[in-house]
Amino acid sequence: MISYKSQRLQPRVRFAPSPTGPLHVGGLRTALFNYLFAKKNGGDFILRIEDTDKKREVKGAEKYIIDSLNWCGISPDERPGDKTKYSPYKQSKRGDVYEAFISELLAGGKAYYAFDSEDELKALRGNHEKKGETFVYNWANRNSLKNSLSMSKKEVQKKIGNGDKYVVRFLSPEKGEVTTLDLIRGKSTIDSKILDDKVLLKADGTPTYHFANVVDDHAMGITHVIRGEEWLPSLALHCLLYDAFGWDLPVFAHLPLILNPNGKGKLSKRSGEKGGFPVFPINWNENESFDGFREAGILPKALVNYLATLGWSPKEGSEIICGLELIEMFQIEKVVKAPANFDFERLKWFNHKYLQQTDNAKLAKILIELKPDSSEMDEEKLIKAIGLVKDRADTINELWGLCKYLFFEPTNYNENNLKKVNKEGLNKIVAEVLEKSLSDDIQGGLVSHMKEWGGAKNIAAGQIMMTLRMILVGDLSGIGIQDIINFVGLKSVAERTKNFKDSVI
Ligand code: GLU
């Protein structure tokens, strides 16, 4: 009978990524939900690096995971490098733990040595395939294969003594049902007959994911396993392993998938490339290079807030929830089964809101890091410019595009819009703007002067405003015209007017 760990007041949860590449948005959401759950319940959030599969390990991936979590403010309470009663937190450093526990399973007859070579197994698979069947190493055939169940103790000792290669397999039960419980998906039952005898220890002496994962969750006192839906098929085996050791089960919660924006397939880097959006938190520059949300000008708080809504929704009416409020509101029981479609436009909507709340000096600092040419501007002026344009920006990168004309005089003019201002009277408007901007003496501002002047000359105000905009911005966009003039100063207005005159009239 499977028993569950009593729901302790202080949960211990873990994020257990394998360093096989940059951390994907799905992994980040898993880390976030673990973090929120732990903080909500006064518990601990642990980072464990599952690096037993050295063949799949990618250089730089572990650092990337840590940097990404730091950027998002998802800070582990225990992590690789810490010395606690549970350390080390990297599976490659926990060989002795696995050795002790594999011996326990072998001694208790819950696991067995298997000496079948790769070639022999390949041949068996091939033979089954020819008959349209699938080869499964389990109760149905294990007594006739090369293992410690079919051999005498002496034979087994001899083989091991000779240094023959072997793996250790789990003895999955021949009969009975395995009932698993998931906080999000409820109960499900499978016939143990269909399970295979999974390898727990590989021929090179390293543990497989299943074994190391279960052993470590137990050894590290993990109370709740919150992870992606892709691990659901492993749940029955994991429960059987707990049972084989006689350990209480943690509570399991498998989070729904994050799909591509069109709802087809798991969110992939390729669909991000096609749709022009990132799927990783920060830039990656190892075996290949790509930008992350940070480089796309997304604020970490906005990303965290958006990710929290993928699979879970806060109570109606509250969307912008950050920091402590998010922790306060989060309820793992309210996570849904249905997959969530990734929606970059919605993330940008969140980002827009967060941009408005963020201090302009802080935005300037982030902008300078992202767009080094903005660092050449006077910082005070940059901060002021950001304040003027930010209500139009969804991303930090857009901020720069939106305020560039406040620092640089336009060198070309939007041709289509130019046609709209290139009408009778243009010469006169430009001449008046030039004269006044050079005169340094316009009471009440250049814009109201020009409107008055236009009224007297019978030139439409619209025509004047459009011309001023073309002169100042090079296009019919931008913030209020008088705001632009105040920002750039009359000297620059005169300069811009001369440039306009030289290239347009
Ligand atoms: N190492 C696994 C991964 O990369 C961990 C899965 C789990 O959380 O159990 O996702």
XYZ file of C-alpha atoms and ligand atoms in Angstrom:
515
model
C 0.000 0.000 0.000
C 1.404 3.322 -1.044
C 1.474 5.913 1.698
C 1.966 9.639 1.367
C 4.123 11.940 3.417
C 1.955 13.837 5.798
C 1.487 17.380 4.523
C 4.078 19.164 6.556
C 3.692 22.790 7.381
C 7.050 23.610 5.863
C 7.325 21.990 2.469
C 10.618 21.293 0.758
C 10.390 21.451 -3.017
C 13.018 21.264 -5.689
C 13.730 22.318 -9.217
C 15.867 19.589 -10.734
C 17.004 20.517 -14.240
C 19.466 18.529 -16.303
C 22.171 20.775 -17.763
C 21.533 19.619 -21.318
C 21.040 23.077 -22.845
C 19.670 26.512 -22.033
C 16.724 26.642 -19.648
C 13.501 26.767 -21.626
C 10.480 28.832 -20.666
C 8.708 25.615 -19.578
C 11.508 24.819 -17.143
C 11.455 28.358 -15.859
C 7.694 28.104 -15.192
C 8.332 24.846 -13.265
C 10.987 26.600 -11.166
C 8.622 29.506 -10.559
C 5.692 27.340 -9.427
C 7.985 25.436 -7.052
C 9.309 28.725 -5.702
C 5.837 30.247 -5.261
C 4.549 27.130 -3.550
C 7.517 27.010 -1.163
C 7.341 30.698 -0.264
C 3.583 30.650 0.122
C 3.849 27.826 2.637
C 6.941 29.000 4.464
C 9.039 26.209 2.979
C 12.317 25.788 1.145
C 13.043 25.831 -2.560
C 15.998 23.713 -3.594
C 17.989 23.720 -6.806
C 19.410 20.304 -7.689
C 21.427 19.769 -10.830
C 20.687 16.378 -12.382
C 23.891 15.822 -14.300
C 24.310 12.069 -14.285
C 24.070 11.761 -18.065
C 27.462 13.174 -18.987
C 26.925 12.428 -22.699
C 24.019 14.857 -22.863
C 25.594 17.553 -20.730
C 26.167 20.866 -22.503
C 28.915 23.235 -21.479
C 27.619 26.397 -19.876
C 24.121 25.021 -19.212
C 24.434 24.882 -15.418
C 25.668 28.463 -15.232
C 22.872 29.490 -17.601
C 20.239 27.920 -15.326
C 21.630 29.759 -12.294
C 21.973 33.075 -14.161
C 18.409 32.778 -15.499
C 16.945 32.077 -12.061
C 18.918 35.008 -10.645
C 17.684 37.310 -13.381
C 14.099 36.344 -12.580
C 14.601 36.674 -8.836
C 13.712 33.019 -8.278
C 16.256 32.441 -5.604
C 16.912 28.934 -4.238
C 17.289 28.442 -0.485
C 19.699 25.571 -1.110
C 21.824 25.138 -4.209
C 24.995 23.543 -5.595
C 27.967 24.669 -3.580
C 26.042 24.897 -0.289
C 27.092 22.679 2.596
C 24.087 21.369 4.493
C 22.933 18.029 5.805
C 21.407 17.408 2.354
C 24.370 18.423 0.167
C 25.861 17.967 -2.371
C 23.208 19.318 -4.756
C 24.800 18.019 -7.933
C 24.020 14.413 -8.750
C 27.469 13.780 -10.235
C 28.834 14.306 -6.706
C 26.427 11.889 -5.030
C 27.819 8.567 -6.286
C 28.194 7.099 -2.790
C 24.533 7.840 -1.989
C 23.361 5.911 -5.059
C 25.765 3.070 -4.357
C 24.350 2.601 -0.850
C 20.751 2.655 -2.027
C 21.275 0.357 -5.000
C 22.877 -2.172 -2.619
C 19.811 -1.903 -0.405
C 17.482 -2.710 -3.309
C 19.682 -5.605 -4.494
C 19.908 -7.059 -1.001
C 16.144 -6.831 -0.591
C 15.516 -8.608 -3.908
C 13.837 -5.537 -5.404
C 16.444 -5.118 -8.119
C 18.762 -7.467 -9.990
C 21.950 -7.554 -12.030
C 21.526 -7.928 -15.779
C 24.433 -8.928 -18.019
C 22.723 -8.821 -21.429
C 24.937 -6.947 -23.856
C 23.761 -4.040 -25.991
C 24.033 -6.271 -29.081
C 21.944 -9.006 -27.511
C 19.240 -6.545 -26.541
C 19.324 -4.995 -29.987
C 18.827 -8.421 -31.557
C 15.895 -9.123 -29.244
C 14.297 -5.805 -30.158
C 14.832 -6.534 -33.845
C 13.248 -9.995 -33.610
C 10.200 -8.602 -31.868
C 9.867 -5.794 -34.365
C 9.826 -8.289 -37.233
C 6.808 -9.908 -35.598
C 5.181 -6.530 -35.127
C 5.766 -6.674 -31.372
C 7.678 -4.543 -28.907
C 10.345 -6.056 -26.741
C 9.800 -5.271 -23.067
C 12.308 -6.505 -20.496
C 10.078 -7.599 -17.596
C 8.368 -10.443 -15.755
C 7.362 -12.091 -19.034
C 10.912 -12.867 -20.116
C 13.368 -11.880 -17.378
C 13.826 -15.412 -16.096
C 15.167 -16.513 -19.449
C 17.526 -13.547 -19.980
C 21.075 -13.093 -18.712
C 20.584 -11.818 -15.202
C 20.862 -12.649 -11.541
C 17.331 -14.038 -11.567
C 18.177 -16.693 -14.131
C 21.760 -17.424 -12.944
C 23.121 -18.965 -9.801
C 24.613 -16.719 -7.137
C 28.015 -18.206 -7.873
C 27.771 -17.480 -11.558
C 26.767 -13.895 -10.839
C 29.669 -13.394 -8.406
C 32.049 -14.826 -10.977
C 30.848 -12.527 -13.713
C 31.110 -9.491 -11.483
C 34.541 -10.650 -10.283
C 35.677 -11.005 -13.894
C 34.693 -7.433 -14.525
C 31.838 -8.322 -16.911
C 29.649 -5.344 -17.720
C 26.253 -5.268 -16.051
C 23.359 -2.966 -15.332
C 21.021 -3.074 -12.338
C 17.343 -3.358 -13.214
C 14.256 -2.747 -11.132
C 12.154 -5.839 -10.469
C 8.770 -4.505 -11.437
C 5.849 -6.481 -10.062
C 4.283 -9.127 -12.262
C 0.832 -8.672 -10.827
C -1.145 -5.922 -9.261
C -2.143 -2.383 -9.872
C -0.235 0.803 -9.311
C -2.364 3.691 -8.196
C -0.846 7.112 -8.449
C -2.148 10.371 -7.111
C -1.471 13.751 -8.617
C -2.552 17.010 -7.056
C -3.635 18.395 -10.420
C -4.792 15.281 -12.230
C -6.178 13.153 -9.425
C -5.969 9.390 -9.182
C -4.996 6.963 -11.910
C -4.398 3.268 -11.920
C -2.330 1.111 -14.208
C -1.714 -2.598 -14.433
C 1.874 -3.200 -13.325
C 2.074 -5.961 -15.940
C 2.759 -3.394 -18.642
C 5.808 -1.898 -16.938
C 9.348 -2.771 -17.941
C 12.197 -3.481 -15.571
C 13.841 -0.092 -15.891
C 17.588 0.193 -15.651
C 18.487 1.900 -12.371
C 22.263 1.727 -12.608
C 23.984 1.929 -15.976
C 26.932 -0.173 -17.135
C 29.302 2.722 -16.405
C 28.188 2.663 -12.769
C 26.169 5.878 -12.966
C 22.497 5.980 -11.966
C 19.672 6.627 -14.425
C 17.394 9.643 -14.051
C 14.615 7.600 -12.387
C 16.791 6.109 -9.696
C 18.846 9.202 -8.841
C 15.753 11.393 -8.901
C 13.742 9.250 -6.476
C 16.692 8.598 -4.172
C 17.558 12.282 -4.007
C 13.988 13.439 -3.472
C 13.843 11.108 -0.512
C 17.337 11.882 0.787
C 16.759 15.615 0.497
C 13.446 15.457 2.348
C 11.396 16.657 -0.623
C 7.714 16.825 0.358
C 6.192 17.915 -2.992
C 7.406 17.062 -6.468
C 6.197 19.777 -8.817
C 7.378 19.192 -12.372
C 6.353 19.198 -16.024
C 3.678 16.935 -17.477
C 6.289 15.125 -19.559
C 7.295 13.230 -16.397
C 3.807 11.836 -15.806
C 4.552 8.530 -17.604
C 7.380 7.932 -15.097
C 5.133 8.399 -12.088
C 4.083 4.754 -11.679
C 7.706 3.599 -11.698
C 8.673 6.312 -9.221
C 5.850 5.278 -6.890
C 6.958 1.642 -7.111
C 10.509 2.658 -6.269
C 9.351 4.511 -3.155
C 7.369 1.448 -2.236
C 10.329 -0.868 -2.805
C 12.359 1.169 -0.335
C 9.439 1.430 2.062
C 9.502 5.225 1.874
C 6.509 7.546 2.113
C 5.620 9.241 -1.149
C 5.920 12.962 -1.643
C 2.904 14.771 -3.077
C 3.105 14.945 -6.876
C 1.883 17.764 -9.099
C 2.495 17.608 -12.852
C 2.181 21.006 -14.493
C 0.431 21.384 -17.855
C 2.433 21.798 -21.032
C 3.174 25.150 -22.616
C 2.262 24.983 -26.285
C 3.197 27.005 -29.345
C 1.056 30.119 -29.888
C -1.141 28.249 -32.398
C -1.796 25.516 -29.843
C 0.017 22.916 -31.917
C 2.901 21.119 -30.223
C 5.131 21.963 -27.310
C 6.579 25.471 -27.385
C 9.763 25.211 -29.384
C 12.720 27.372 -30.243
C 11.779 26.983 -33.887
C 8.321 28.437 -33.423
C 9.931 31.303 -31.523
C 12.275 31.905 -34.441
C 9.388 31.796 -36.884
C 7.205 34.094 -34.790
C 10.063 36.444 -33.915
C 10.012 35.906 -30.140
C 12.418 34.271 -27.679
C 11.657 31.150 -25.649
C 14.640 31.409 -23.301
C 15.114 33.857 -20.431
C 18.517 35.318 -21.307
C 20.962 35.130 -24.186
C 22.841 31.917 -24.874
C 26.251 31.832 -26.521
C 27.618 28.311 -26.383
C 27.108 25.819 -29.219
C 24.855 28.401 -30.896
C 23.802 31.942 -30.131
C 20.421 33.450 -29.509
C 18.767 36.186 -27.521
C 16.450 35.703 -24.584
C 13.553 37.701 -23.162
C 16.066 39.968 -21.451
C 17.586 40.954 -24.789
C 14.095 41.402 -26.270
C 13.583 44.126 -23.664
C 11.292 42.211 -21.316
C 11.505 42.994 -17.603
C 11.993 39.940 -15.366
C 9.037 40.874 -13.172
C 6.764 40.999 -16.213
C 8.023 37.603 -17.374
C 7.457 36.106 -13.941
C 3.950 37.575 -13.721
C 3.094 36.290 -17.188
C 4.543 32.815 -16.566
C 2.511 32.565 -13.376
C -0.632 32.783 -15.500
C 0.349 29.813 -17.677
C -1.668 27.000 -16.138
C -2.857 29.000 -13.163
C -5.020 32.057 -12.920
C -5.251 34.442 -10.060
C -8.719 35.455 -8.979
C -10.600 37.418 -11.558
C -9.823 41.059 -12.006
C -6.254 40.788 -10.789
C -3.677 40.386 -13.482
C -0.738 42.527 -12.522
C 0.447 40.813 -9.403
C 4.049 40.818 -8.485
C 6.379 39.741 -5.739
C 4.818 39.061 -2.398
C 1.296 39.413 -3.703
C 1.922 36.647 -6.223
C 3.280 34.405 -3.477
C 0.297 35.243 -1.311
C -2.237 34.419 -4.034
C -0.623 31.328 -5.526
C -2.486 28.066 -5.032
C -1.034 24.897 -6.478
C -4.446 23.180 -6.194
C -5.824 25.696 -8.667
C -3.363 24.767 -11.414
C -5.301 23.324 -14.347
C -4.697 20.247 -16.480
C -5.255 21.986 -19.793
C -2.134 23.100 -21.655
C -1.491 26.814 -22.053
C -0.624 28.481 -25.353
C 2.360 30.778 -25.211
C 1.361 34.280 -26.266
C 4.166 36.788 -26.741
C 1.720 39.641 -27.335
C 0.230 39.023 -23.922
C 3.673 38.963 -22.371
C 4.321 42.329 -24.029
C 1.067 43.617 -22.538
C 2.335 42.649 -19.086
C 5.684 44.229 -19.896
C 4.017 47.468 -20.933
C 2.298 47.656 -17.564
C 5.529 46.940 -15.683
C 7.415 49.534 -17.749
C 4.995 52.196 -16.571
C 5.591 51.208 -12.934
C 9.364 51.141 -13.211
C 11.501 54.082 -12.225
C 12.912 55.929 -15.276
C 16.479 55.881 -13.948
C 16.265 52.116 -13.588
C 14.886 51.785 -17.117
C 17.760 53.953 -18.386
C 20.284 51.587 -16.772
C 18.689 48.541 -18.412
C 18.439 50.352 -21.754
C 22.133 51.289 -21.671
C 23.039 47.635 -21.144
C 20.833 46.501 -24.012
C 21.587 49.317 -26.450
C 25.147 50.461 -25.880
C 24.755 53.445 -28.268
C 22.250 54.905 -25.796
C 25.075 55.104 -23.216
C 26.634 57.938 -25.205
C 23.705 60.167 -24.285
C 23.695 62.362 -21.232
C 22.146 60.080 -18.579
C 19.939 62.762 -17.069
C 18.525 63.539 -20.508
C 18.046 59.858 -21.271
C 16.075 59.417 -18.048
C 13.906 62.409 -18.957
C 13.351 61.135 -22.509
C 12.312 57.711 -21.201
C 9.732 59.396 -18.991
C 8.311 61.187 -22.031
C 7.956 58.138 -24.293
C 7.442 55.127 -22.079
C 3.656 55.107 -22.229
C 4.063 54.113 -25.890
C 6.553 51.295 -25.314
C 5.930 47.596 -24.786
C 9.605 46.669 -24.461
C 12.817 48.343 -23.291
C 14.185 48.090 -26.834
C 11.216 50.041 -28.134
C 12.055 52.829 -25.703
C 15.235 53.572 -27.618
C 13.480 53.626 -30.982
C 10.844 55.928 -29.514
C 13.261 58.483 -28.111
C 16.107 58.432 -30.627
C 14.869 61.552 -32.436
C 15.097 63.440 -29.163
C 18.874 63.010 -29.358
C 19.596 62.808 -33.093
C 18.425 65.237 -35.746
C 16.575 63.353 -38.492
C 18.637 62.676 -41.581
C 15.847 61.325 -43.736
C 12.141 61.892 -43.998
C 9.347 59.387 -44.464
C 8.520 59.797 -48.142
C 4.825 59.031 -47.967
C 4.233 61.384 -45.089
C 6.366 64.021 -46.717
C 3.804 64.160 -49.523
C 1.194 65.153 -46.957
C 3.113 68.250 -45.909
C 4.625 69.162 -49.259
C 1.804 71.504 -50.182
C 1.397 75.165 -50.937
C 2.561 77.251 -48.023
C 5.303 74.858 -46.966
C 8.045 77.384 -47.753
C 6.387 80.021 -45.648
C 5.890 77.668 -42.669
C 9.503 76.545 -42.752
C 10.769 80.114 -43.038
C 8.701 81.189 -40.028
C 9.836 78.225 -37.919
C 13.438 78.970 -38.811
C 13.168 82.637 -38.026
C 11.468 82.093 -34.706
C 13.728 79.278 -33.594
C 16.729 81.477 -34.281
C 15.235 84.489 -32.586
C 15.258 82.939 -29.144
C 12.266 85.073 -28.202
C 8.925 83.350 -28.472
C 6.564 83.931 -25.654
C 4.254 80.979 -24.875
C 6.183 78.488 -26.983
C 6.818 77.917 -30.651
C 3.747 75.746 -31.201
C 1.208 78.311 -30.039
C 3.050 81.021 -31.904
C 2.905 78.975 -35.121
C -0.808 78.296 -34.669
C -1.496 81.979 -34.218
C 0.694 82.847 -37.145
C -1.090 80.264 -39.309
C -4.488 81.689 -38.294
C -3.431 85.127 -39.514
C -2.027 83.716 -42.757
C -4.943 81.399 -43.378
C -2.836 78.251 -43.171
C -4.525 75.301 -41.499
C -3.241 74.361 -38.039
C -3.050 70.706 -39.144
C -0.692 71.604 -41.985
C 1.558 73.508 -39.557
C 1.649 70.745 -36.963
C 2.443 68.096 -39.547
C 5.260 70.184 -40.959
C 6.724 70.787 -37.516
C 6.587 67.066 -36.820
C 8.338 66.200 -40.090
C 11.029 68.787 -39.295
C 11.597 67.527 -35.771
C 11.063 63.770 -36.076
C 11.434 63.018 -39.777
C 8.031 61.341 -39.623
C 4.481 61.938 -38.415
C 5.026 60.180 -35.096
C 6.376 61.026 -31.672
C 5.372 62.753 -28.472
C 3.683 66.174 -28.239
C 5.410 68.740 -30.454
C 5.941 71.326 -27.743
C 7.402 68.567 -25.518
C 9.878 67.733 -28.281
C 10.827 71.396 -28.658
C 11.273 71.820 -24.917
C 13.438 68.738 -24.823
C 15.725 69.431 -27.781
C 15.866 73.233 -27.359
C 15.392 76.009 -29.935
C 18.951 75.682 -31.225
C 18.303 72.119 -32.305
C 14.906 73.137 -33.747
C 16.725 75.678 -35.930
C 19.276 73.046 -36.967
C 16.530 70.550 -37.799
C 14.627 73.185 -39.777
C 17.728 74.042 -41.839
C 18.302 70.350 -42.577
C 14.682 69.937 -43.612
C 14.873 72.989 -45.856
C 18.077 71.788 -47.490
C 16.858 68.314 -48.266
C 13.150 68.845 -48.974
C 12.536 72.292 -50.361
N 16.107 16.191 -14.506
C 14.736 16.214 -14.863
C 14.557 17.328 -15.891
O 15.470 17.655 -16.533
C 13.908 16.418 -13.628
C 12.498 15.974 -13.720
C 11.860 15.998 -12.345
O 11.636 17.124 -11.870
O 11.650 14.970 -11.777
O 13.539 17.908 -16.088
